[in-house]
Short mmCIF file of C-alpha atoms in Angstrom, two decimals:
data_model
loop_
_atom_site.label_atom_id
_atom_site.label_comp_id
_atom_site.label_asym_id
_atom_site.label_seq_id
_atom_site.Cartn_x
_atom_site.Cartn_y
_atom_site.Cartn_z
CA UNK A 1 -64.62 81.80 -88.01
CA UNK A 2 -67.34 81.85 -85.35
CA UNK A 3 -69.23 79.14 -83.54
CA UNK A 4 -72.31 79.14 -81.31
CA UNK A 5 -70.48 76.64 -79.09
CA UNK A 6 -68.04 77.51 -76.33
CA UNK A 7 -65.96 74.33 -76.72
CA UNK A 8 -65.60 71.29 -78.99
CA UNK A 9 -65.01 68.21 -76.83
CA UNK A 10 -63.42 65.36 -78.80
CA UNK A 11 -63.34 61.66 -78.13
CA UNK A 12 -59.92 60.16 -78.98
CA UNK A 13 -60.12 56.52 -80.11
CA UNK A 14 -62.02 56.20 -83.38
CA UNK A 15 -62.44 59.96 -83.65
CA UNK A 16 -58.97 61.50 -83.83
CA UNK A 17 -56.96 58.32 -84.34
CA UNK A 18 -57.38 54.66 -85.22
CA UNK A 19 -56.09 52.59 -82.27
CA UNK A 20 -57.27 49.13 -83.30
CA UNK A 21 -53.87 47.48 -83.71
CA UNK A 22 -52.56 48.57 -80.32
CA UNK A 23 -55.80 47.92 -78.47
CA UNK A 24 -56.41 44.59 -80.19
CA UNK A 25 -52.91 43.26 -79.61
CA UNK A 26 -53.02 44.35 -75.98
CA UNK A 27 -56.41 42.69 -75.43
CA UNK A 28 -54.99 39.49 -76.94
CA UNK A 29 -51.91 39.78 -74.72
CA UNK A 30 -54.18 39.77 -71.66
CA UNK A 31 -56.43 37.01 -72.99
CA UNK A 32 -53.46 34.77 -73.75
CA UNK A 33 -51.96 35.35 -70.31
CA UNK A 34 -55.14 34.09 -68.64
CA UNK A 35 -55.52 31.09 -70.96
CA UNK A 36 -58.09 32.45 -73.38
CA UNK A 37 -57.79 32.15 -77.15
CA UNK A 38 -56.60 35.23 -79.00
CA UNK A 39 -59.13 36.84 -81.32
CA UNK A 40 -58.70 38.38 -84.78
CA UNK A 41 -58.55 42.17 -84.81
CA UNK A 42 -61.75 42.28 -86.85
CA UNK A 43 -63.64 40.78 -83.91
CA UNK A 44 -62.09 43.21 -81.45
CA UNK A 45 -63.04 46.38 -83.33
CA UNK A 46 -66.36 46.54 -81.48
CA UNK A 47 -64.43 47.07 -78.23
CA UNK A 48 -62.75 50.29 -79.38
CA UNK A 49 -64.35 53.08 -77.36
CA UNK A 50 -66.18 51.57 -74.37
CA UNK A 51 -64.33 51.01 -71.06
CA UNK A 52 -61.89 48.09 -70.88
CA UNK A 53 -63.65 46.21 -68.10
CA UNK A 54 -66.77 46.09 -70.25
CA UNK A 55 -64.73 44.75 -73.17
CA UNK A 56 -63.17 41.94 -71.15
CA UNK A 57 -66.51 41.09 -69.53
CA UNK A 58 -68.11 40.80 -72.96
CA UNK A 59 -65.30 38.63 -74.32
CA UNK A 60 -64.86 36.29 -71.34
CA UNK A 61 -68.32 36.31 -69.77
CA UNK A 62 -66.77 37.20 -66.41
CA UNK A 63 -68.57 39.60 -64.07
CA UNK A 64 -66.24 39.66 -61.06
CA UNK A 65 -64.61 43.08 -60.77
CA UNK A 66 -61.44 41.56 -59.26
CA UNK A 67 -61.08 39.13 -62.16
CA UNK A 68 -61.67 41.87 -64.72
CA UNK A 69 -59.16 44.11 -62.96
CA UNK A 70 -56.56 41.41 -63.62
CA UNK A 71 -57.28 41.49 -67.35
CA UNK A 72 -57.13 45.27 -67.41
CA UNK A 73 -53.80 45.30 -65.55
CA UNK A 74 -52.31 42.80 -68.01
CA UNK A 75 -53.65 44.79 -70.94
CA UNK A 76 -52.04 47.94 -69.59
CA UNK A 77 -48.74 46.14 -69.13
CA UNK A 78 -48.39 45.90 -72.91
CA UNK A 79 -50.42 48.96 -73.91
CA UNK A 80 -48.40 51.35 -71.76
CA UNK A 81 -45.13 50.08 -73.23
CA UNK A 82 -45.96 49.78 -76.91
CA UNK A 83 -49.69 49.55 -77.61
CA UNK A 84 -50.41 53.26 -77.38
CA UNK A 85 -47.95 53.90 -80.23
CA UNK A 86 -49.57 51.29 -82.52
CA UNK A 87 -51.94 54.00 -83.59
CA UNK A 88 -52.52 56.09 -86.71
CA UNK A 89 -54.19 59.44 -87.22
CA UNK A 90 -57.18 59.62 -89.51
CA UNK A 91 -56.33 61.56 -92.68
CA UNK A 92 -57.26 65.21 -92.41
CA UNK A 93 -57.44 65.37 -88.62
CA UNK A 94 -54.25 67.46 -88.07
CA UNK A 95 -55.33 69.99 -90.69
CA UNK A 96 -58.84 70.32 -89.26
CA UNK A 97 -57.55 70.76 -85.71
CA UNK A 98 -55.09 73.36 -86.93
CA UNK A 99 -57.85 75.28 -88.71
CA UNK A 100 -60.13 75.21 -85.68
CA UNK A 101 -57.42 76.19 -83.21
CA UNK A 102 -56.06 78.92 -85.48
CA UNK A 103 -59.56 80.40 -85.64
CA UNK A 104 -59.64 80.65 -81.85
CA UNK A 105 -62.05 77.75 -81.28
CA UNK A 106 -61.47 76.10 -77.89
CA UNK A 107 -60.84 72.35 -78.15
CA UNK A 108 -60.54 69.60 -75.52
CA UNK A 109 -60.51 65.80 -75.26
CA UNK A 110 -62.71 63.48 -73.20
CA UNK A 111 -61.79 59.81 -73.54
CA UNK A 112 -62.46 56.59 -71.65
CA UNK A 113 -58.74 55.93 -71.99
CA UNK A 114 -56.51 56.63 -68.98
CA UNK A 115 -55.33 60.23 -69.14
CA UNK A 116 -51.60 59.46 -69.28
CA UNK A 117 -52.13 57.20 -72.30
CA UNK A 118 -54.22 59.87 -73.99
CA UNK A 119 -51.59 62.52 -73.33
CA UNK A 120 -48.87 60.22 -74.73
CA UNK A 121 -50.84 59.63 -77.93
CA UNK A 122 -51.53 63.32 -78.48
CA UNK A 123 -47.86 64.14 -77.85
CA UNK A 124 -46.80 61.33 -80.21
CA UNK A 125 -48.73 62.97 -83.04
CA UNK A 126 -47.85 66.54 -82.10
CA UNK A 127 -51.48 67.42 -81.32
CA UNK A 128 -51.41 68.14 -77.59
CA UNK A 129 -51.02 71.90 -77.99
CA UNK A 130 -54.38 72.17 -79.75
CA UNK A 131 -56.33 71.10 -76.65
CA UNK A 132 -57.02 73.16 -73.55
CA UNK A 133 -57.35 70.01 -71.42
CA UNK A 134 -57.51 66.23 -71.64
CA UNK A 135 -60.01 64.30 -69.50
CA UNK A 136 -59.20 60.61 -69.14
CA UNK A 137 -61.26 57.80 -67.68
CA UNK A 138 -60.80 55.17 -65.00
CA UNK A 139 -62.25 51.69 -64.63
CA UNK A 140 -65.77 51.92 -63.25
CA UNK A 141 -66.34 55.48 -64.47
CA UNK A 142 -68.71 55.96 -67.40
CA UNK A 143 -68.25 58.71 -69.97
CA UNK A 144 -71.43 60.47 -68.87
CA UNK A 145 -69.91 60.66 -65.39
CA UNK A 146 -66.73 62.17 -66.83
CA UNK A 147 -68.75 64.86 -68.57
CA UNK A 148 -70.82 65.43 -65.43
CA UNK A 149 -67.56 66.04 -63.56
CA UNK A 150 -66.41 68.52 -66.20
CA UNK A 151 -69.73 70.36 -65.89
CA UNK A 152 -69.36 70.54 -62.13
CA UNK A 153 -65.88 72.05 -62.57
CA UNK A 154 -67.25 74.40 -65.25
CA UNK A 155 -64.70 73.08 -67.71
CA UNK A 156 -67.59 72.50 -70.17
CA UNK A 157 -71.13 73.81 -70.42
CA UNK A 158 -74.39 73.01 -72.16
CA UNK A 159 -73.05 75.08 -75.06
CA UNK A 160 -70.35 72.43 -75.60
CA UNK A 161 -70.45 69.89 -78.43
CA UNK A 162 -69.23 66.33 -77.82
CA UNK A 163 -67.64 64.87 -80.98
CA UNK A 164 -67.31 61.07 -81.07
CA UNK A 165 -67.73 57.87 -83.05
CA UNK A 166 -69.75 55.67 -80.68
CA UNK A 167 -73.21 55.71 -79.14
CA UNK A 168 -71.64 56.08 -75.70
CA UNK A 169 -70.29 59.51 -76.72
CA UNK A 170 -73.69 60.67 -77.95
CA UNK A 171 -75.63 59.40 -74.94
CA UNK A 172 -73.08 60.84 -72.50
CA UNK A 173 -73.48 64.25 -74.11
CA UNK A 174 -77.27 64.13 -74.16
CA UNK A 175 -77.49 62.91 -70.56
CA UNK A 176 -75.66 66.08 -69.53
CA UNK A 177 -77.50 68.48 -71.82
CA UNK A 178 -74.67 68.90 -74.33
CA UNK A 179 -74.99 68.80 -78.12
CA UNK A 180 -73.60 65.71 -79.86
CA UNK A 181 -71.80 65.28 -83.18
CA UNK A 182 -71.26 61.77 -84.53
CA UNK A 183 -68.43 60.85 -86.89
CA UNK A 184 -68.64 57.99 -89.37
CA UNK A 185 -64.94 57.26 -89.93
CA UNK A 186 -64.52 55.49 -86.59
CA UNK A 187 -65.98 52.30 -85.11
CA UNK A 188 -69.64 53.15 -84.65
CA UNK A 189 -72.00 52.41 -87.53
CA UNK A 190 -74.40 54.94 -89.00
CA UNK A 191 -77.25 52.97 -87.43
CA UNK A 192 -75.62 53.03 -83.99
CA UNK A 193 -75.11 56.78 -84.13
CA UNK A 194 -78.43 57.70 -85.73
CA UNK A 195 -80.24 55.81 -82.98
CA UNK A 196 -78.86 58.40 -80.52
CA UNK A 197 -80.14 61.31 -82.62
CA UNK A 198 -77.03 63.51 -82.62
CA UNK A 199 -77.34 67.14 -83.72
CA UNK A 200 -74.69 66.46 -86.40
CA UNK A 201 -73.43 63.42 -88.28
CA UNK A 202 -70.20 63.85 -90.24
CA UNK A 203 -68.74 61.58 -92.92
CA UNK A 204 -65.28 63.19 -93.19
CA UNK A 205 -63.04 65.17 -90.82
CA UNK A 206 -63.27 68.20 -93.09
CA UNK A 207 -67.00 68.38 -92.35
CA UNK A 208 -66.13 69.22 -88.73
CA UNK A 209 -65.45 72.73 -89.96
CA UNK A 210 -69.23 72.96 -90.38
CA UNK A 211 -69.42 73.41 -86.60
CA UNK A 212 -68.05 76.92 -87.11
CA UNK A 213 -69.21 79.72 -89.37
#
């Protein structure tokens, strides 16, 4: 198998695994602590992917960074203990990663999630060995800035493909001159992804093998 790309850079939430239960319950844990009503998981799905401070700002209407930091800290209190494990792999992902890695394709992860949480999830599912590195995010850092940092360190290049399920993944790739591949089994709609004009748009994990020849 060959590929014109030097590296496939995967998002985590909504791309490799479905984290809604753990994220949703941890958001509600923080909301309840600060006196806000808990929300059904169906209403929290939209917050899978973007940074946590943006999620809490959208839900509560708060803009103060110190107030939002409190919500994030409370969220992490539960998420770090149990929420990260309330997570399921999308069917077919382990097999596709195995095929890509076995063919010598270099893989990595870039997620808005804190790196230790991302590492724990990949270890939980026995996937960590497939990835050459894991880039995690911090509050106040956008995904395009994460990719910019990887470019500066020469960990990725403009021959890298960013694979993700949300518009933020596509726009972060394009802003840095990378190719983008959208996936439709996560939390971004077809309309959301098509608006960003990714090079590829995949309906099933098996279609990811189309990135290699």
